[in-house]
Amino acid sequence: MWEFWRSRLSKGKTRHRRRGGSDDDTLSLSPMTSRSLEAPLPDIQVGAAPENSTHVYFKDMIVAASDDSEEESEPSERGTANSGSDARIPRKVRRRNRVDRQKLIIILVGLPGRGKTFLCNKLMCYLNWLGHDTRHFNVGQYRRVQKGAGEVQDASFFDPTNEAGLKARHHALMAALEDMDTWLEEDSAQVAIFDATNSTEQRRQLLRNRFHGKRQYLFIESICNDPDILQQNYRYKMMYSPDYKSTEADKALNDFKERIEKYEEVYETITDRNMHYIKLIDMVTGRGYMDVNRISGYIPGKMVFFLMQVCKAGVARMRKIWLTRHGESEYNERALLGGDSSISPAGQIYARLLPDVIVDRIPLTLEGATMPVSVWTSTLRRTIQTAELLPFPKLRWKALDEIQAGIFDGWTYEEIAEKQPEEYAARKRDKLRYRYPSGESYMDVIQRLEPVIIEIERERECVVVVAHQAILRALYGYFMKIPLSDVPRLEIPLHTLIELVPTPDGRMAEERIPFNIRKSMDMPARTTMEKQFSEMITLSVNREQA
Ligand code: F6P
């Protein structure tokens, strides 16, 4: 609803000059807007989330489905301009009403090996995590599935003069488009990423004709001219592309390069300034730039900002992200929610073991030096204490504080179930959206963690995040593309280090390192104990290596 009000209010926002000549930023409504606000509001369905949906609905993205000149020239529009009951409604208004403004199609453009899959995976993680149901339609997958018996899809298949190849590729394109259309008809569907090279004007025109007047769409073109990055992308393609899974490495690489040449023969970069597009030019080198053309609105704007950060970090390097809960706290021992207690003796052991394990796992740079590491904690005692012995620079984030349990802070789950059964049942029913009275929901937590995600994505160094159960569920959910509804129940145990390593296609490889903390009332004295545990770690590392 806020989106709705904001869009209405912003239409009435006028700027007045003060006598001194400076701008007055106060919001005032034009007479017309005041009238329209007094009038009964129409029954607005746009932006309303269906019951039980886990999606965040947006409206008014202001990405027009076509530019103005196209609107003027569309024939069907002319036919209805003066007819029927809506004859007095301006043509442009009627036209906009027909475009589904809750949904967006992102059309990727670029030669093979230009990081389209990386962009796709990153956008999927981000948009789904923010609650916008986003799906990927990869034409290459359709091509592979439709491959006929005996059909060879080597470089010659992609030759622009190969009639059979063109036909098969067109067939795959149409199948992907149809699936995308069907999916977009679903109520919850919001953003579709159409992933193909889409590298000619003719192809893009086909797509525009199809979406024109129905869907909002924008293009994201990825251009890369850096030979080192291209080499790295090609190497990765050879390792993971299903097209080359049973081809010998040299042969595969030659074929892939030949395929790219075929595409280059017909490739046309986007030049039409009437189009809505984001062009990423050599962004992953760290020296590139972005061309943002006719992009406005909430989601597209967020995407531009996000891509700027993600691409700034450059191509995936052997960087690691470690996620860990604080060591067991005194509240954990008593099964109490929230609070700001210190870590327990078992938690202290974890804090002492953590540095060695992390130091051993720091990756090396290309030059052979160990990568810099920084440690991010919440502002709560238990994470600060857990990170105390980590020999790296530390940063405290309020945004990393545990979910606020509001009036139930300091209670146990059993107490809530017994004394406030309705609240207990409500949380059980919808843990993602349930908001503790005077506290937070998981959706609230996700919103406040967005800057943390952006900073991790921007970072080129390794990061250790020492935080809390709900917080790490949300962060892990983002990196591992977990459906939002599953996030509140993810397993994030105490005394377990989660190691995430970015892969070149924008995903994360994961390893979990559980620590064997023995809780005992009569633990040995500190020095002996430390020795025992370091031996234990050496043993387990040796076992792993064996
Ligand atoms: O129990 C530890 C804890 O970090 C609490 O402080 C917090 O309320 C809870 O976990 C979050 O987990 P859940 O959302 O499953 O209750």
Coordinates of C-alpha atoms and ligand atoms in Angstrom, one line a residue:
M1 CA 0.0 0.0 0.0
W2 CA 2.9 2.3 0.8
E3 CA 4.0 2.1 -2.9
F4 CA 0.5 3.2 -3.9
W5 CA 0.5 6.2 -1.6
R6 CA 4.0 7.2 -2.5
S7 CA 3.2 7.2 -6.2
R8 CA 0.1 9.3 -5.6
L9 CA 1.8 11.7 -3.4
S10 CA 4.8 12.1 -5.6
K11 CA 2.6 13.2 -8.4
G12 CA 1.4 16.1 -6.3
K13 CA 4.8 17.1 -5.1
T14 CA 5.8 20.6 -6.2
R15 CA 8.9 22.5 -5.4
H16 CA 8.6 26.2 -4.3
R17 CA 11.2 28.9 -4.3
R18 CA 11.8 30.5 -1.0
R19 CA 12.2 34.3 -1.0
G20 CA 15.9 33.8 -0.7
G21 CA 15.9 31.8 -3.8
S22 CA 16.6 28.4 -2.2
D23 CA 14.4 25.3 -2.9
D24 CA 11.7 24.4 -0.4
D25 CA 11.6 20.7 -0.1
T26 CA 8.4 20.5 1.8
L27 CA 5.8 18.3 0.2
S28 CA 2.7 20.1 -1.0
L29 CA -0.2 18.8 -2.9
S30 CA -1.5 20.4 -6.1
P31 CA -5.2 21.3 -6.1
M32 CA -5.8 18.5 -8.5
T33 CA -4.0 15.9 -6.2
S34 CA -5.8 17.2 -3.1
R35 CA -9.1 16.7 -4.9
S36 CA -8.2 13.2 -6.0
L37 CA -7.1 12.3 -2.5
E38 CA -10.4 13.5 -1.1
A39 CA -12.3 11.5 -3.6
P40 CA -13.2 7.9 -2.7
L41 CA -10.3 5.7 -3.6
P42 CA -10.8 3.1 -6.3
D43 CA -10.5 -0.5 -5.2
I44 CA -6.9 -0.9 -5.9
Q45 CA -5.8 -4.5 -6.4
V46 CA -2.4 -3.7 -7.8
G47 CA 0.3 -4.3 -5.3
A48 CA -1.9 -6.4 -3.0
A49 CA -0.3 -9.6 -2.0
P50 CA -2.6 -12.7 -2.2
E51 CA -3.2 -14.3 1.1
N52 CA -0.3 -16.5 2.4
S53 CA 2.0 -15.3 -0.4
T54 CA 5.6 -15.1 0.5
H55 CA 6.2 -12.5 -2.2
V56 CA 6.7 -8.8 -1.8
Y57 CA 4.6 -7.0 -4.4
F58 CA 5.6 -3.8 -6.1
K59 CA 3.9 -1.5 -8.4
D60 CA 4.6 1.6 -10.4
M61 CA 7.9 0.5 -11.7
I62 CA 7.6 3.1 -14.4
V63 CA 9.4 1.0 -16.9
A64 CA 7.0 1.7 -19.8
A65 CA 6.5 -1.3 -22.0
S66 CA 7.3 0.8 -25.0
D67 CA 8.6 4.2 -25.8
D68 CA 6.2 7.0 -26.6
S69 CA 6.8 6.9 -30.4
E70 CA 5.8 3.2 -30.4
E71 CA 2.6 4.1 -28.5
E72 CA 1.7 6.5 -31.2
S73 CA 2.2 4.0 -34.0
E74 CA 0.5 0.9 -32.6
P75 CA -2.4 0.1 -34.9
S76 CA -4.7 -1.6 -32.4
E77 CA -4.5 1.5 -30.3
R78 CA -5.9 3.7 -33.1
G79 CA -8.8 1.3 -33.7
T80 CA -10.1 1.8 -30.2
A81 CA -9.2 5.4 -29.6
N82 CA -12.7 6.8 -30.1
S83 CA -14.9 3.9 -29.5
G84 CA -16.6 2.3 -26.6
S85 CA -17.2 3.5 -23.1
D86 CA -13.6 4.6 -22.5
A87 CA -13.5 7.0 -25.4
R88 CA -12.9 10.0 -23.2
I89 CA -10.0 8.5 -21.4
P90 CA -6.7 9.7 -22.8
R91 CA -5.2 7.1 -25.1
K92 CA -1.9 6.9 -23.1
V93 CA -3.7 6.2 -19.9
R94 CA -5.8 3.4 -21.3
R95 CA -2.7 1.9 -22.9
R96 CA -0.8 1.9 -19.6
N97 CA -3.6 0.1 -17.9
R98 CA -3.2 -2.8 -20.3
V99 CA 0.5 -3.2 -19.5
D100 CA 0.9 -5.5 -16.5
R101 CA 2.8 -3.2 -14.3
Q102 CA 3.5 -5.7 -11.5
K103 CA 5.7 -7.8 -13.7
L104 CA 9.0 -7.2 -15.5
I105 CA 10.9 -9.1 -18.1
I106 CA 14.7 -8.7 -18.1
I107 CA 16.2 -9.6 -21.5
L108 CA 19.8 -10.4 -21.4
V109 CA 22.0 -9.5 -24.4
G110 CA 25.6 -10.6 -25.0
L111 CA 28.0 -12.9 -26.8
P112 CA 28.7 -16.3 -25.3
G113 CA 31.1 -16.2 -22.4
R114 CA 30.3 -12.6 -21.3
G115 CA 29.0 -13.4 -17.8
K116 CA 25.3 -13.5 -18.6
T117 CA 24.8 -16.6 -16.3
F118 CA 26.7 -14.8 -13.5
L119 CA 24.4 -11.8 -13.8
C120 CA 21.4 -14.0 -14.0
N121 CA 22.2 -15.9 -10.8
K122 CA 23.1 -12.8 -8.9
L123 CA 19.8 -11.1 -9.9
M124 CA 17.9 -14.2 -9.0
C125 CA 19.5 -14.4 -5.6
Y126 CA 18.8 -10.7 -4.9
L127 CA 15.3 -10.3 -6.3
N128 CA 14.0 -13.6 -4.8
W129 CA 15.5 -12.8 -1.5
L130 CA 13.8 -9.4 -1.4
G131 CA 10.5 -11.2 -2.0
H132 CA 10.1 -10.7 -5.7
D133 CA 9.4 -14.1 -7.4
T134 CA 12.0 -14.3 -10.1
R135 CA 12.6 -17.0 -12.6
H136 CA 15.2 -17.7 -15.2
F137 CA 14.4 -18.9 -18.8
N138 CA 17.6 -20.1 -20.5
V139 CA 17.2 -20.7 -24.2
G140 CA 20.3 -22.9 -24.2
Q141 CA 18.7 -25.4 -21.9
Y142 CA 15.7 -25.6 -24.3
R143 CA 18.1 -26.1 -27.2
R144 CA 19.8 -29.0 -25.4
V145 CA 16.5 -30.6 -24.4
Q146 CA 15.1 -30.4 -28.0
K147 CA 18.3 -31.7 -29.6
G148 CA 17.3 -34.2 -32.2
A149 CA 18.8 -37.7 -32.5
G150 CA 22.0 -37.4 -34.4
E151 CA 22.0 -33.6 -34.4
V152 CA 25.4 -32.1 -33.7
Q153 CA 25.4 -28.7 -31.9
D154 CA 29.0 -27.8 -32.5
A155 CA 30.1 -24.4 -33.8
S156 CA 28.7 -25.0 -37.3
F157 CA 25.2 -25.3 -35.7
F158 CA 25.5 -21.7 -34.7
D159 CA 26.6 -20.5 -38.2
P160 CA 24.1 -17.7 -39.2
T161 CA 23.8 -19.3 -42.6
N162 CA 23.0 -22.8 -41.3
E163 CA 19.3 -23.1 -42.1
A164 CA 18.7 -26.2 -40.0
G165 CA 20.6 -24.7 -37.0
L166 CA 18.6 -21.5 -37.3
K167 CA 15.3 -23.4 -37.3
A168 CA 16.3 -25.5 -34.3
R169 CA 17.4 -22.4 -32.4
H170 CA 14.2 -20.6 -33.2
H171 CA 12.2 -23.5 -32.0
A172 CA 14.1 -23.4 -28.7
L173 CA 13.5 -19.7 -28.4
M174 CA 9.8 -20.0 -28.9
A175 CA 9.5 -22.8 -26.4
A176 CA 11.3 -20.7 -23.8
L177 CA 9.1 -17.7 -24.6
E178 CA 6.0 -19.8 -24.3
D179 CA 7.0 -21.2 -20.9
M180 CA 7.9 -17.7 -19.7
D181 CA 4.5 -16.4 -20.8
T182 CA 2.7 -19.2 -19.0
W183 CA 4.7 -18.6 -15.9
L184 CA 4.1 -14.8 -16.0
E185 CA 0.4 -15.5 -16.0
E186 CA 0.7 -16.9 -12.4
D187 CA -0.3 -14.4 -9.7
S188 CA 2.9 -14.7 -7.8
A189 CA 5.2 -14.4 -10.8
Q190 CA 7.0 -11.1 -10.9
V191 CA 10.3 -11.0 -12.7
A192 CA 11.3 -13.2 -15.6
I193 CA 14.9 -13.3 -16.9
F194 CA 15.1 -14.2 -20.5
D195 CA 18.6 -15.6 -20.9
A196 CA 19.9 -15.9 -24.5
T197 CA 22.4 -14.0 -26.6
N198 CA 19.6 -11.9 -28.1
S199 CA 22.5 -10.4 -30.1
T200 CA 20.8 -9.0 -33.2
E201 CA 18.4 -6.2 -33.7
Q202 CA 16.1 -8.6 -35.5
R203 CA 15.9 -10.9 -32.5
R204 CA 15.3 -8.0 -30.1
Q205 CA 12.6 -6.7 -32.4
L206 CA 10.9 -10.1 -32.3
L207 CA 10.9 -9.9 -28.5
R208 CA 9.7 -6.3 -28.4
N209 CA 6.8 -7.1 -30.7
R210 CA 5.8 -10.0 -28.5
F211 CA 5.9 -8.0 -25.2
H212 CA 4.8 -4.6 -26.6
G213 CA 1.8 -3.2 -24.8
K214 CA 1.5 -6.3 -22.5
R215 CA 4.6 -6.5 -20.4
Q216 CA 7.2 -4.2 -19.0
Y217 CA 10.7 -5.1 -20.2
L218 CA 14.2 -3.9 -20.2
F219 CA 17.5 -5.1 -21.6
I220 CA 20.8 -5.9 -19.8
E221 CA 23.7 -6.1 -22.2
S222 CA 27.0 -7.5 -21.1
I223 CA 30.1 -6.5 -23.0
C224 CA 33.6 -7.7 -22.2
N225 CA 36.7 -6.9 -24.1
D226 CA 39.3 -7.8 -21.6
P227 CA 41.4 -10.8 -22.9
D228 CA 42.3 -12.1 -19.4
I229 CA 38.7 -12.1 -18.2
L230 CA 37.5 -13.7 -21.4
Q231 CA 40.1 -16.4 -21.0
Q232 CA 38.9 -17.1 -17.5
N233 CA 35.3 -17.1 -18.6
Y234 CA 36.0 -19.6 -21.4
R235 CA 38.0 -21.8 -19.1
Y236 CA 35.1 -21.9 -16.7
K237 CA 32.6 -22.6 -19.6
M238 CA 34.8 -25.6 -20.6
M239 CA 34.6 -27.0 -17.1
Y240 CA 30.9 -26.6 -16.5
S241 CA 29.0 -26.2 -19.8
P242 CA 26.7 -29.2 -20.5
D243 CA 27.5 -28.6 -24.2
Y244 CA 31.1 -29.7 -23.6
K245 CA 30.8 -32.3 -20.9
S246 CA 32.1 -35.1 -22.9
T247 CA 34.5 -33.2 -25.2
E248 CA 38.2 -33.2 -24.7
A249 CA 39.4 -29.8 -23.3
D250 CA 41.4 -28.4 -26.3
K251 CA 38.8 -29.4 -28.8
A252 CA 36.0 -27.9 -26.6
L253 CA 37.8 -24.6 -26.3
N254 CA 38.5 -24.3 -30.1
D255 CA 34.8 -25.1 -30.8
F256 CA 33.6 -22.6 -28.3
K257 CA 35.8 -19.9 -29.8
E258 CA 34.6 -20.7 -33.2
R259 CA 31.0 -20.5 -31.9
I260 CA 31.7 -17.0 -30.6
E261 CA 33.1 -16.0 -34.0
K262 CA 29.8 -17.1 -35.6
Y263 CA 27.9 -14.9 -33.2
E264 CA 30.3 -12.0 -33.7
E265 CA 29.5 -12.1 -37.5
V266 CA 26.0 -10.9 -36.8
Y267 CA 26.3 -9.3 -33.3
E268 CA 24.8 -5.8 -33.0
T269 CA 25.1 -3.9 -29.7
I270 CA 22.1 -2.0 -28.5
T271 CA 22.2 1.6 -29.9
D272 CA 18.6 2.6 -29.9
R273 CA 18.2 5.2 -27.2
N274 CA 14.4 4.7 -27.2
M275 CA 15.0 1.3 -25.5
H276 CA 15.2 0.7 -21.8
Y277 CA 18.5 -0.8 -21.1
I278 CA 21.5 -1.2 -18.8
K279 CA 24.8 -1.8 -20.6
L280 CA 27.6 -3.2 -18.6
I281 CA 30.9 -2.5 -20.4
D282 CA 34.0 -4.2 -19.0
M283 CA 32.5 -3.8 -15.5
V284 CA 34.1 -6.9 -14.0
T285 CA 37.6 -5.5 -14.8
G286 CA 37.0 -2.8 -12.2
R287 CA 37.8 -0.2 -14.8
G288 CA 34.6 -0.5 -16.8
Y289 CA 31.4 1.6 -16.8
M290 CA 27.7 1.3 -17.1
D291 CA 25.4 2.9 -19.6
V292 CA 21.9 3.3 -18.1
N293 CA 19.3 4.3 -20.6
R294 CA 15.7 5.2 -19.8
I295 CA 15.7 3.2 -16.5
S296 CA 13.5 4.3 -13.7
G297 CA 11.3 2.8 -11.1
Y298 CA 11.8 0.8 -7.9
I299 CA 12.9 -2.6 -9.1
P300 CA 14.9 -1.4 -12.1
G301 CA 16.6 1.2 -10.0
K302 CA 17.5 -1.3 -7.3
M303 CA 18.9 -3.6 -10.0
V304 CA 21.2 -0.8 -11.3
F305 CA 22.5 -0.2 -7.9
F306 CA 22.9 -3.9 -7.1
L307 CA 24.7 -4.6 -10.4
M308 CA 27.1 -1.7 -9.8
Q309 CA 28.2 -3.3 -6.5
V310 CA 28.3 -6.9 -7.7
C311 CA 30.3 -6.1 -10.8
K312 CA 32.7 -3.8 -8.8
A313 CA 33.9 -6.8 -6.9
G314 CA 35.1 -8.2 -10.2
V315 CA 35.3 -11.7 -11.4
A316 CA 35.1 -14.4 -8.8
R317 CA 38.5 -14.9 -7.2
M318 CA 39.4 -17.4 -4.5
R319 CA 37.7 -15.4 -1.9
K320 CA 35.9 -16.9 1.0
I321 CA 32.9 -15.9 3.1
W322 CA 32.6 -17.6 6.5
L323 CA 29.4 -17.5 8.4
T324 CA 29.2 -18.5 12.0
R325 CA 26.9 -18.1 14.9
H326 CA 28.5 -16.9 18.2
G327 CA 29.7 -19.5 20.6
E328 CA 27.1 -20.9 22.9
S329 CA 25.7 -18.1 25.1
E330 CA 24.4 -18.2 28.7
Y331 CA 20.9 -17.6 27.2
N332 CA 21.4 -20.5 24.8
E333 CA 22.2 -22.7 27.8
R334 CA 18.9 -21.8 29.3
A335 CA 17.0 -21.9 26.0
L336 CA 16.1 -18.2 26.3
L337 CA 15.3 -16.0 23.3
G338 CA 17.3 -12.8 22.5
G339 CA 19.0 -10.9 25.3
D340 CA 22.6 -9.8 25.4
S341 CA 24.3 -12.4 27.5
S342 CA 27.9 -13.5 27.4
I343 CA 29.2 -16.7 25.9
S344 CA 29.2 -19.8 28.1
P345 CA 32.4 -21.9 28.8
A346 CA 31.6 -24.0 25.7
G347 CA 31.2 -20.8 23.7
Q348 CA 34.6 -19.7 25.0
I349 CA 36.1 -22.9 23.7
Y350 CA 34.6 -22.3 20.3
A351 CA 36.0 -18.7 20.4
R352 CA 39.5 -20.1 21.1
L353 CA 39.3 -22.7 18.4
L354 CA 38.0 -20.6 15.6
P355 CA 41.1 -18.5 14.8
D356 CA 43.3 -21.5 13.9
V357 CA 40.7 -23.1 11.7
I358 CA 40.0 -19.9 9.8
V359 CA 43.7 -19.0 9.4
D360 CA 44.4 -22.4 8.0
R361 CA 41.7 -21.9 5.4
I362 CA 42.6 -18.5 4.1
P363 CA 43.1 -18.6 0.4
L364 CA 46.2 -17.3 -1.4
T365 CA 46.3 -14.5 -3.9
L366 CA 47.7 -15.1 -7.4
E367 CA 51.0 -13.7 -6.1
G368 CA 51.0 -16.3 -3.3
A369 CA 50.2 -14.0 -0.4
T370 CA 47.4 -14.7 2.1
M371 CA 44.2 -12.8 1.3
P372 CA 43.2 -10.1 3.7
V373 CA 40.3 -11.0 6.0
S374 CA 37.9 -8.8 8.0
V375 CA 35.5 -9.8 10.7
W376 CA 32.0 -8.5 11.0
T377 CA 30.1 -9.0 14.2
S378 CA 26.8 -7.7 15.6
T379 CA 26.8 -5.2 18.4
L380 CA 25.8 -7.9 20.9
R381 CA 28.2 -9.2 23.5
R382 CA 28.1 -12.8 22.4
T383 CA 29.3 -12.2 18.9
I384 CA 32.0 -9.7 20.0
Q385 CA 33.4 -12.2 22.5
T386 CA 33.3 -15.0 20.0
A387 CA 35.4 -12.9 17.5
E388 CA 37.8 -11.5 20.1
L389 CA 40.7 -13.8 19.3
L390 CA 40.4 -13.6 15.5
P391 CA 43.6 -11.8 14.4
F392 CA 41.8 -9.6 11.8
P393 CA 40.3 -6.1 11.6
K394 CA 36.8 -6.0 13.1
L395 CA 33.6 -4.2 12.3
R396 CA 30.4 -4.1 14.3
W397 CA 27.1 -3.9 12.5
K398 CA 23.8 -3.1 14.3
A399 CA 22.1 -4.7 11.3
L400 CA 23.7 -8.0 12.3
D401 CA 21.9 -8.0 15.7
E402 CA 19.6 -11.0 16.3
I403 CA 15.9 -10.8 15.3
Q404 CA 14.1 -8.8 18.0
A405 CA 11.7 -11.0 19.9
G406 CA 10.0 -7.9 21.3
I407 CA 7.9 -8.7 24.4
F408 CA 9.1 -12.3 24.3
D409 CA 12.8 -11.3 24.7
G410 CA 14.1 -13.5 27.6
W411 CA 11.3 -16.0 27.3
T412 CA 11.6 -19.7 26.3
Y413 CA 9.6 -21.2 23.5
E414 CA 7.7 -23.3 26.0
E415 CA 6.7 -20.2 28.0
I416 CA 5.3 -18.6 24.9
A417 CA 3.4 -21.7 24.0
E418 CA 2.0 -22.0 27.4
K419 CA 1.2 -18.3 28.2
Q420 CA 0.6 -16.9 24.7
P421 CA -0.6 -19.9 22.7
E422 CA -2.1 -17.7 19.9
E423 CA 1.1 -15.9 19.3
Y424 CA 3.0 -19.2 19.4
A425 CA 0.6 -20.7 16.8
A426 CA 0.7 -17.6 14.6
R427 CA 4.5 -17.8 14.4
K428 CA 4.3 -21.5 13.7
R429 CA 1.8 -20.9 10.9
D430 CA 3.8 -18.2 9.1
K431 CA 7.3 -17.9 10.6
L432 CA 8.5 -15.8 7.7
R433 CA 6.0 -13.0 8.1
Y434 CA 5.1 -13.3 11.8
R435 CA 6.2 -10.2 13.6
Y436 CA 6.9 -10.5 17.4
P437 CA 4.8 -7.9 19.3
S438 CA 7.1 -4.9 19.5
G439 CA 9.7 -6.9 17.7
E440 CA 10.5 -8.1 14.2
S441 CA 9.6 -10.7 11.6
Y442 CA 12.1 -12.6 9.3
M443 CA 10.9 -10.3 6.5
D444 CA 11.9 -7.3 8.6
V445 CA 15.3 -8.9 9.2
I446 CA 15.8 -9.4 5.5
Q447 CA 15.1 -5.8 4.8
R448 CA 17.6 -4.6 7.3
L449 CA 20.3 -7.0 6.1
E450 CA 20.2 -5.6 2.6
P451 CA 23.1 -3.2 3.2
V452 CA 25.1 -6.0 4.6
I453 CA 24.6 -8.1 1.5
I454 CA 25.5 -5.2 -0.7
E455 CA 28.8 -4.7 1.3
I456 CA 29.7 -8.4 1.2
E457 CA 29.1 -8.4 -2.6
R458 CA 31.3 -5.3 -3.0
E459 CA 34.1 -6.7 -0.9
R460 CA 37.1 -8.3 -2.6
E461 CA 38.5 -9.6 0.6
C462 CA 37.5 -12.6 2.7
V463 CA 34.9 -11.9 5.4
V464 CA 34.0 -13.7 8.6
V465 CA 30.5 -12.9 9.7
V466 CA 29.9 -13.7 13.4
A467 CA 26.2 -13.3 14.0
H468 CA 23.0 -15.0 15.1
Q469 CA 20.7 -17.8 14.1
A470 CA 18.0 -15.8 12.4
I471 CA 20.5 -13.4 10.8
L472 CA 22.6 -16.2 9.4
R473 CA 19.5 -17.9 8.0
A474 CA 18.7 -14.8 6.1
L475 CA 22.3 -14.3 4.8
Y476 CA 22.7 -17.9 3.9
G477 CA 19.3 -17.9 2.2
Y478 CA 20.5 -15.1 0.0
F479 CA 23.8 -16.7 -1.0
M480 CA 22.3 -20.2 -1.6
K481 CA 19.2 -19.0 -3.4
I482 CA 16.9 -20.6 -0.8
P483 CA 13.2 -20.1 -1.3
L484 CA 12.1 -17.4 1.1
S485 CA 9.5 -19.5 2.8
D486 CA 12.3 -22.0 3.8
V487 CA 14.6 -19.4 5.2
P488 CA 13.2 -19.3 8.8
R489 CA 13.8 -23.0 9.2
L490 CA 17.3 -23.4 7.8
E491 CA 19.7 -25.4 9.9
I492 CA 22.4 -23.1 11.2
P493 CA 23.8 -25.0 14.2
L494 CA 26.0 -23.6 16.9
H495 CA 29.8 -24.3 16.8
T496 CA 29.8 -24.8 13.0
L497 CA 31.7 -22.8 10.5
I498 CA 30.0 -22.4 7.2
E499 CA 32.5 -21.7 4.4
L500 CA 31.1 -20.2 1.1
V501 CA 33.3 -19.9 -2.0
P502 CA 31.9 -17.8 -4.9
T503 CA 32.0 -19.7 -8.2
P504 CA 32.3 -17.8 -11.6
D505 CA 28.7 -18.4 -12.5
G506 CA 27.5 -16.3 -9.5
R507 CA 26.7 -19.2 -7.2
M508 CA 28.4 -20.4 -4.0
A509 CA 30.1 -23.6 -3.2
E510 CA 29.6 -24.6 0.5
E511 CA 31.4 -26.5 3.1
R512 CA 30.4 -26.9 6.7
I513 CA 33.0 -27.4 9.4
P514 CA 31.5 -28.6 12.6
F515 CA 33.6 -28.2 15.8
N516 CA 33.7 -30.9 18.3
I517 CA 33.1 -29.0 21.5
R518 CA 33.0 -31.2 24.6
K519 CA 30.8 -29.7 27.2
S520 CA 31.8 -30.9 30.6
M521 CA 31.3 -29.5 34.1
D522 CA 34.9 -30.5 35.1
M523 CA 36.8 -29.2 32.1
P524 CA 40.5 -29.2 32.4
A525 CA 42.3 -26.0 33.2
R526 CA 42.5 -23.5 30.4
T527 CA 46.0 -24.2 29.1
T528 CA 45.7 -27.9 29.1
M529 CA 42.3 -27.6 27.6
E530 CA 43.5 -25.4 24.7
K531 CA 46.3 -27.9 24.0
Q532 CA 43.8 -30.8 23.9
F533 CA 41.6 -28.9 21.5
S534 CA 44.3 -27.9 19.2
E535 CA 45.4 -31.5 19.0
M536 CA 41.8 -32.5 18.3
I537 CA 41.7 -30.0 15.4
T538 CA 45.0 -31.2 14.0
L539 CA 43.6 -34.7 14.2
S540 CA 40.4 -33.9 12.4
V541 CA 42.3 -31.9 9.7
N542 CA 44.6 -34.8 9.2
R543 CA 41.6 -37.1 8.9
E544 CA 40.0 -34.8 6.3
Q545 CA 43.3 -34.7 4.3
A546 CA 43.6 -38.4 4.4
Ligands
F6P1 O1 17.6 -19.3 20.4 C1 18.7 -18.5 19.9 C2 18.1 -17.4 19.0 O2 19.2 -16.7 18.4 C3 17.2 -16.4 19.7 O3 17.8 -15.4 20.3 C4 16.3 -16.0 18.5 O4 15.1 -15.5 18.9 C5 16.1 -17.3 17.8 O5 17.4 -18.0 17.9 C6 15.8 -17.2 16.3 O6 15.4 -18.5 15.8 P1 13.9 -18.8 15.6 O7 13.5 -17.8 14.5 O8 13.9 -20.2 15.1 O9 13.1 -18.6 16.8

